[in-house]
């Protein structure tokens, strides 16, 4: 009996270690397969999931540059970008007609900035970051600043300024409809001084700025952040869940 008791304790301890290891592996595998997440921020449900922004219900947000440019030529706008795809494949009017409607629209005071008369390609009228123009079920918003080489970039303060203004404008136009957005800055826009910032970091910044804004969606309307399926491996939703649970 004196021999069997230590042996049984060792067997029990090894079984416990195996159980803990299997549990860890199971949780790790589940976390890496997580493709959707619902986060509650006050009375708003924020749905984060893989999908196609164009296939969502309600309003769909398309990020433009600060000029609302519509020239898809791989110089001003890339065909591979989201707003390039919108203009070429989803716009129900010509880009010239869209330009005219934007030019005639009565924006809020402060949204229209000075014209860039020295700009050689594209429009000259500049808008405040986060300005929204509603077209059918699409919300077009000015997101990226363009340099003289027509490269999209932002500083981190400008990125935060965009988000704060954007949530404020969403509050004015959403009309109790659900709104779907992508992760802003996940594409070709460069954030100066933050070359290593990833999609997961940008997602967390979006959630943080939404929380501190006054924007809240009334049930059953909700906010959806749609992640392209090809970029899901760059976002650990389990990590996001642990921070916003």
C-alpha positions as a Markdown table, in Angstrom:
| # | Residue | x | y | z |
|---|---|---|---|---|
| 1 | Unk | 0.0 | 0.0 | 0.0 |
| 2 | Unk | 2.9 | 2.4 | 0.8 |
| 3 | Unk | 4.2 | 1.8 | -2.7 |
| 4 | Unk | 0.8 | 2.3 | -4.5 |
| 5 | Unk | -0.1 | 5.6 | -2.9 |
| 6 | Unk | 2.8 | 7.6 | -4.3 |
| 7 | Unk | 2.4 | 5.9 | -7.6 |
| 8 | Unk | -1.3 | 6.8 | -7.8 |
| 9 | Unk | -0.5 | 10.4 | -7.0 |
| 10 | Unk | 2.0 | 10.5 | -9.8 |
| 11 | Unk | -0.5 | 9.0 | -12.2 |
| 12 | Unk | -3.1 | 11.5 | -11.1 |
| 13 | Unk | -0.7 | 14.4 | -11.5 |
| 14 | Unk | 0.3 | 13.3 | -15.0 |
| 15 | Unk | -3.4 | 12.9 | -16.0 |
| 16 | Unk | -4.0 | 16.5 | -14.8 |
| 17 | Unk | -1.1 | 17.8 | -16.9 |
| 18 | Unk | -2.4 | 16.0 | -20.0 |
| 19 | Unk | -5.9 | 17.4 | -19.4 |
| 20 | Unk | -4.5 | 21.0 | -19.0 |
| 21 | Unk | -2.4 | 20.6 | -22.1 |
| 22 | Unk | -5.4 | 19.4 | -24.1 |
| 23 | Unk | -7.5 | 22.2 | -22.8 |
| 24 | Unk | -4.9 | 24.8 | -23.8 |
| 25 | Unk | -4.6 | 23.3 | -27.3 |
| 26 | Unk | -8.4 | 23.3 | -27.6 |
| 27 | Unk | -8.7 | 26.9 | -26.6 |
| 28 | Unk | -5.8 | 28.0 | -28.8 |
| 29 | Unk | -7.4 | 26.2 | -31.8 |
| 30 | Unk | -10.8 | 27.8 | -31.1 |
| 31 | Unk | -9.3 | 31.2 | -30.7 |
| 32 | Unk | -7.5 | 30.9 | -34.1 |
| 33 | Unk | -10.7 | 29.8 | -35.8 |
| 34 | Unk | -12.8 | 32.7 | -34.4 |
| 35 | Unk | -14.2 | 34.6 | -37.3 |
| 36 | Unk | -16.9 | 36.7 | -35.7 |
| 37 | Unk | -17.3 | 38.6 | -32.5 |
| 38 | Unk | -20.1 | 40.8 | -30.9 |
| 39 | Unk | -19.0 | 43.6 | -28.6 |
| 40 | Unk | -21.3 | 45.6 | -26.4 |
| 41 | Unk | -20.5 | 49.3 | -26.0 |
| 42 | Unk | -23.2 | 50.9 | -23.9 |
| 43 | Unk | -26.4 | 50.2 | -25.7 |
| 44 | Unk | -24.7 | 49.6 | -29.1 |
| 45 | Unk | -23.9 | 46.1 | -30.5 |
| 46 | Unk | -20.7 | 46.2 | -32.5 |
| 47 | Unk | -20.4 | 43.1 | -34.8 |
| 48 | Unk | -16.9 | 42.3 | -36.0 |
| 49 | Unk | -16.7 | 39.6 | -38.6 |
| 50 | Unk | -15.3 | 38.4 | -41.9 |
| 51 | Unk | -17.2 | 39.3 | -45.0 |
| 52 | Unk | -17.8 | 41.5 | -48.1 |
| 53 | Unk | -18.6 | 45.2 | -47.3 |
| 54 | Unk | -20.8 | 45.4 | -50.4 |
| 55 | Unk | -23.0 | 42.5 | -49.2 |
| 56 | Unk | -24.0 | 44.1 | -45.9 |
| 57 | Unk | -27.5 | 45.5 | -45.0 |
| 58 | Unk | -28.0 | 49.1 | -44.2 |
| 59 | Unk | -25.4 | 51.8 | -44.9 |
| 60 | Unk | -22.0 | 50.8 | -46.2 |
| 61 | Unk | -19.1 | 53.2 | -45.7 |
| 62 | Unk | -16.6 | 53.8 | -48.5 |
| 63 | Unk | -13.4 | 55.7 | -47.7 |
| 64 | Unk | -12.3 | 58.3 | -50.2 |
| 65 | Unk | -9.5 | 60.8 | -50.1 |
| 66 | Unk | -9.9 | 64.4 | -48.8 |
| 67 | Unk | -11.0 | 65.6 | -52.2 |
| 68 | Unk | -13.7 | 63.0 | -52.9 |
| 69 | Unk | -11.7 | 62.1 | -56.0 |
| 70 | Unk | -13.4 | 59.7 | -58.4 |
| 71 | Unk | -10.7 | 59.3 | -61.0 |
| 72 | Unk | -9.8 | 55.6 | -61.1 |
| 73 | Unk | -6.6 | 55.4 | -63.1 |
| 74 | Unk | -4.1 | 53.8 | -60.7 |
| 75 | Unk | -2.6 | 57.2 | -60.2 |
| 76 | Unk | -5.3 | 59.1 | -58.2 |
| 77 | Unk | -7.3 | 56.0 | -57.3 |
| 78 | Unk | -6.2 | 52.4 | -57.5 |
| 79 | Unk | -8.5 | 49.9 | -59.2 |
| 80 | Unk | -7.5 | 47.5 | -56.4 |
| 81 | Unk | -8.8 | 49.9 | -53.6 |
| 82 | Unk | -12.2 | 49.7 | -52.1 |
| 83 | Unk | -13.4 | 53.1 | -53.5 |
| 84 | Unk | -11.9 | 52.1 | -56.8 |
| 85 | Unk | -14.1 | 48.9 | -56.8 |
| 86 | Unk | -17.1 | 51.0 | -55.7 |
| 87 | Unk | -16.7 | 53.5 | -58.5 |
| 88 | Unk | -16.2 | 51.0 | -61.2 |
| 89 | Unk | -18.6 | 48.3 | -60.1 |
| 90 | Unk | -21.2 | 49.6 | -57.6 |
| 91 | Unk | -21.9 | 53.2 | -58.6 |
| 92 | Unk | -25.3 | 53.5 | -60.3 |
| 93 | Unk | -24.4 | 56.8 | -62.0 |
| 94 | Unk | -21.4 | 58.1 | -63.8 |
| 95 | Unk | -18.4 | 59.4 | -61.8 |
| 96 | Unk | -19.0 | 62.8 | -63.4 |
| 97 | Unk | -22.6 | 62.8 | -62.1 |
| 98 | Unk | -21.3 | 61.9 | -58.6 |
| 99 | Unk | -18.8 | 64.7 | -58.8 |
| 100 | Unk | -21.6 | 67.1 | -59.7 |
| 101 | Unk | -23.8 | 66.0 | -56.8 |
| 102 | Unk | -21.0 | 66.3 | -54.3 |
| 103 | Unk | -20.1 | 69.8 | -55.6 |
| 104 | Unk | -23.7 | 71.0 | -55.2 |
| 105 | Unk | -24.2 | 69.4 | -51.8 |
| 106 | Unk | -24.7 | 71.7 | -48.8 |
| 107 | Unk | -22.1 | 70.4 | -46.4 |
| 108 | Unk | -22.0 | 71.5 | -42.7 |
| 109 | Unk | -20.1 | 74.6 | -41.8 |
| 110 | Unk | -16.4 | 73.8 | -41.6 |
| 111 | Unk | -16.5 | 70.6 | -43.7 |
| 112 | Unk | -15.4 | 72.4 | -46.9 |
| 113 | Unk | -11.8 | 73.6 | -46.6 |
| 114 | Unk | -9.7 | 75.7 | -48.9 |
| 115 | Unk | -9.2 | 74.7 | -52.5 |
| 116 | Unk | -5.8 | 73.3 | -53.5 |
| 117 | Unk | -5.3 | 75.5 | -56.6 |
| 118 | Unk | -1.8 | 74.0 | -57.2 |
| 119 | Unk | -3.1 | 70.5 | -57.5 |
| 120 | Unk | -2.4 | 69.3 | -61.1 |
| 121 | Unk | -4.4 | 66.0 | -61.1 |
| 122 | Unk | -7.8 | 65.4 | -59.5 |
| 123 | Unk | -10.2 | 67.7 | -57.8 |
| 124 | Unk | -9.1 | 70.9 | -56.0 |
| 125 | Unk | -11.8 | 71.3 | -53.4 |
| 126 | Unk | -10.6 | 69.8 | -50.1 |
| 127 | Unk | -12.8 | 68.6 | -47.2 |
| 128 | Unk | -12.3 | 68.0 | -43.5 |
| 129 | Unk | -11.4 | 64.5 | -42.6 |
| 130 | Unk | -14.5 | 62.5 | -41.7 |
| 131 | Unk | -16.9 | 64.5 | -43.9 |
| 132 | Unk | -19.7 | 62.3 | -45.2 |
| 133 | Unk | -21.7 | 62.4 | -48.4 |
| 134 | Unk | -24.7 | 60.1 | -48.6 |
| 135 | Unk | -25.4 | 58.3 | -51.9 |
| 136 | Unk | -28.2 | 55.8 | -51.8 |
| 137 | Unk | -27.2 | 53.2 | -49.2 |
| 138 | Unk | -23.5 | 54.2 | -49.3 |
| 139 | Unk | -21.8 | 56.7 | -47.0 |
| 140 | Unk | -18.8 | 58.2 | -48.7 |
| 141 | Unk | -16.3 | 59.7 | -46.3 |
| 142 | Unk | -13.1 | 61.7 | -46.6 |
| 143 | Unk | -10.4 | 59.6 | -45.0 |
| 144 | Unk | -6.9 | 59.9 | -46.6 |
| 145 | Unk | -4.7 | 62.9 | -47.2 |
| 146 | Unk | -2.9 | 62.9 | -50.5 |
| 147 | Unk | 0.7 | 64.2 | -51.0 |
| 148 | Unk | 2.0 | 65.7 | -54.2 |
| 149 | Unk | 2.7 | 62.2 | -55.5 |
| 150 | Unk | -1.0 | 61.2 | -54.9 |
| 151 | Unk | 0.0 | 58.8 | -52.2 |
| 152 | Unk | -2.5 | 58.3 | -49.4 |
| 153 | Unk | -1.1 | 59.0 | -45.9 |
| 154 | Unk | -2.1 | 60.2 | -42.4 |
| 155 | Unk | -0.3 | 60.9 | -39.2 |
| 156 | Unk | -1.7 | 59.3 | -36.1 |
| 157 | Unk | -3.2 | 62.6 | -34.8 |
| 158 | Unk | -5.0 | 62.9 | -38.2 |
| 159 | Unk | -6.2 | 59.3 | -38.0 |
| 160 | Unk | -7.7 | 60.0 | -34.6 |
| 161 | Unk | -9.2 | 63.3 | -35.8 |
| 162 | Unk | -10.8 | 61.5 | -38.7 |
| 163 | Unk | -12.4 | 58.9 | -36.4 |
| 164 | Unk | -13.8 | 61.4 | -34.0 |
| 165 | Unk | -15.3 | 63.5 | -36.8 |
| 166 | Unk | -16.5 | 60.4 | -38.6 |
| 167 | Unk | -18.5 | 59.1 | -35.6 |
| 168 | Unk | -20.0 | 62.5 | -35.0 |
| 169 | Unk | -21.2 | 62.7 | -38.7 |
| 170 | Unk | -22.5 | 59.1 | -38.6 |
| 171 | Unk | -24.6 | 60.2 | -35.6 |
| 172 | Unk | -26.3 | 62.8 | -37.9 |
| 173 | Unk | -27.0 | 60.7 | -41.0 |
| 174 | Unk | -27.5 | 57.1 | -40.0 |
| 175 | Unk | -31.3 | 57.5 | -39.5 |
| 176 | Unk | -31.4 | 54.5 | -37.2 |
| 177 | Unk | -30.1 | 52.2 | -39.9 |
| 178 | Unk | -27.3 | 49.7 | -39.3 |
| 179 | Unk | -23.9 | 50.9 | -40.6 |
| 180 | Unk | -21.0 | 48.7 | -41.9 |
| 181 | Unk | -17.4 | 49.8 | -42.1 |
| 182 | Unk | -14.1 | 48.3 | -42.9 |
| 183 | Unk | -10.9 | 48.7 | -40.8 |
| 184 | Unk | -9.9 | 52.2 | -41.8 |
| 185 | Unk | -6.2 | 52.3 | -42.7 |
| 186 | Unk | -6.1 | 48.6 | -43.5 |
| 187 | Unk | -5.5 | 49.2 | -47.2 |
| 188 | Unk | -2.9 | 51.3 | -49.0 |
| 189 | Unk | -3.1 | 54.3 | -46.7 |
| 190 | Unk | 0.2 | 54.9 | -44.8 |
| 191 | Unk | 0.2 | 56.1 | -41.2 |
| 192 | Unk | 3.3 | 58.2 | -40.8 |
| 193 | Unk | 5.7 | 57.1 | -38.0 |
| 194 | Unk | 3.7 | 53.8 | -37.4 |
| 195 | Unk | 5.0 | 51.5 | -40.1 |
| 196 | Unk | 4.5 | 48.4 | -37.9 |
| 197 | Unk | 0.9 | 49.2 | -36.8 |
| 198 | Unk | -1.4 | 46.3 | -37.8 |
| 199 | Unk | -5.0 | 45.8 | -38.6 |
| 200 | Unk | -5.7 | 44.6 | -35.0 |
| 201 | Unk | -4.3 | 47.8 | -33.6 |
| 202 | Unk | -6.3 | 49.9 | -36.0 |
| 203 | Unk | -9.5 | 47.9 | -35.0 |
| 204 | Unk | -8.9 | 48.5 | -31.3 |
| 205 | Unk | -8.4 | 52.3 | -32.0 |
| 206 | Unk | -11.7 | 52.3 | -33.9 |
| 207 | Unk | -13.5 | 50.7 | -31.0 |
| 208 | Unk | -11.8 | 53.0 | -28.5 |
| 209 | Unk | -12.8 | 56.2 | -30.4 |
| 210 | Unk | -16.3 | 54.9 | -30.9 |
| 211 | Unk | -16.6 | 54.4 | -27.1 |
| 212 | Unk | -15.5 | 57.9 | -26.2 |
| 213 | Unk | -17.7 | 59.5 | -28.9 |
| 214 | Unk | -21.3 | 60.4 | -28.4 |
| 215 | Unk | -22.4 | 58.0 | -31.2 |
| 216 | Unk | -24.7 | 55.2 | -30.2 |
| 217 | Unk | -26.9 | 53.0 | -32.4 |
| 218 | Unk | -30.4 | 52.4 | -31.1 |
| 219 | Unk | -31.6 | 48.8 | -31.3 |
| 220 | Unk | -32.1 | 47.1 | -33.7 |
| 221 | Unk | -29.5 | 49.2 | -35.6 |
| 222 | Unk | -25.9 | 48.1 | -35.0 |
| 223 | Unk | -22.4 | 48.9 | -36.1 |
| 224 | Unk | -20.6 | 46.2 | -38.1 |
| 225 | Unk | -16.8 | 46.2 | -38.8 |
| 226 | Unk | -16.2 | 44.0 | -41.8 |
| 227 | Unk | -12.8 | 42.3 | -42.3 |
| 228 | Unk | -11.9 | 41.0 | -45.7 |
| 229 | Unk | -11.4 | 37.2 | -45.4 |
| 230 | Unk | -7.9 | 37.5 | -46.8 |
| 231 | Unk | -6.9 | 39.6 | -43.8 |
| 232 | Unk | -8.5 | 37.6 | -41.0 |
| 233 | Unk | -5.2 | 36.1 | -40.0 |
| 234 | Unk | -3.9 | 39.6 | -39.2 |
| 235 | Unk | -6.6 | 40.1 | -36.5 |
| 236 | Unk | -6.8 | 38.0 | -33.3 |
| 237 | Unk | -10.5 | 38.3 | -32.4 |
| 238 | Unk | -9.9 | 36.3 | -29.2 |
| 239 | Unk | -7.5 | 39.0 | -28.1 |
| 240 | Unk | -10.0 | 41.7 | -28.9 |
| 241 | Unk | -12.7 | 39.8 | -27.1 |
| 242 | Unk | -10.6 | 39.6 | -24.0 |
| 243 | Unk | -10.2 | 43.4 | -23.9 |
| 244 | Unk | -13.8 | 44.2 | -24.6 |
| 245 | Unk | -15.6 | 41.4 | -22.8 |
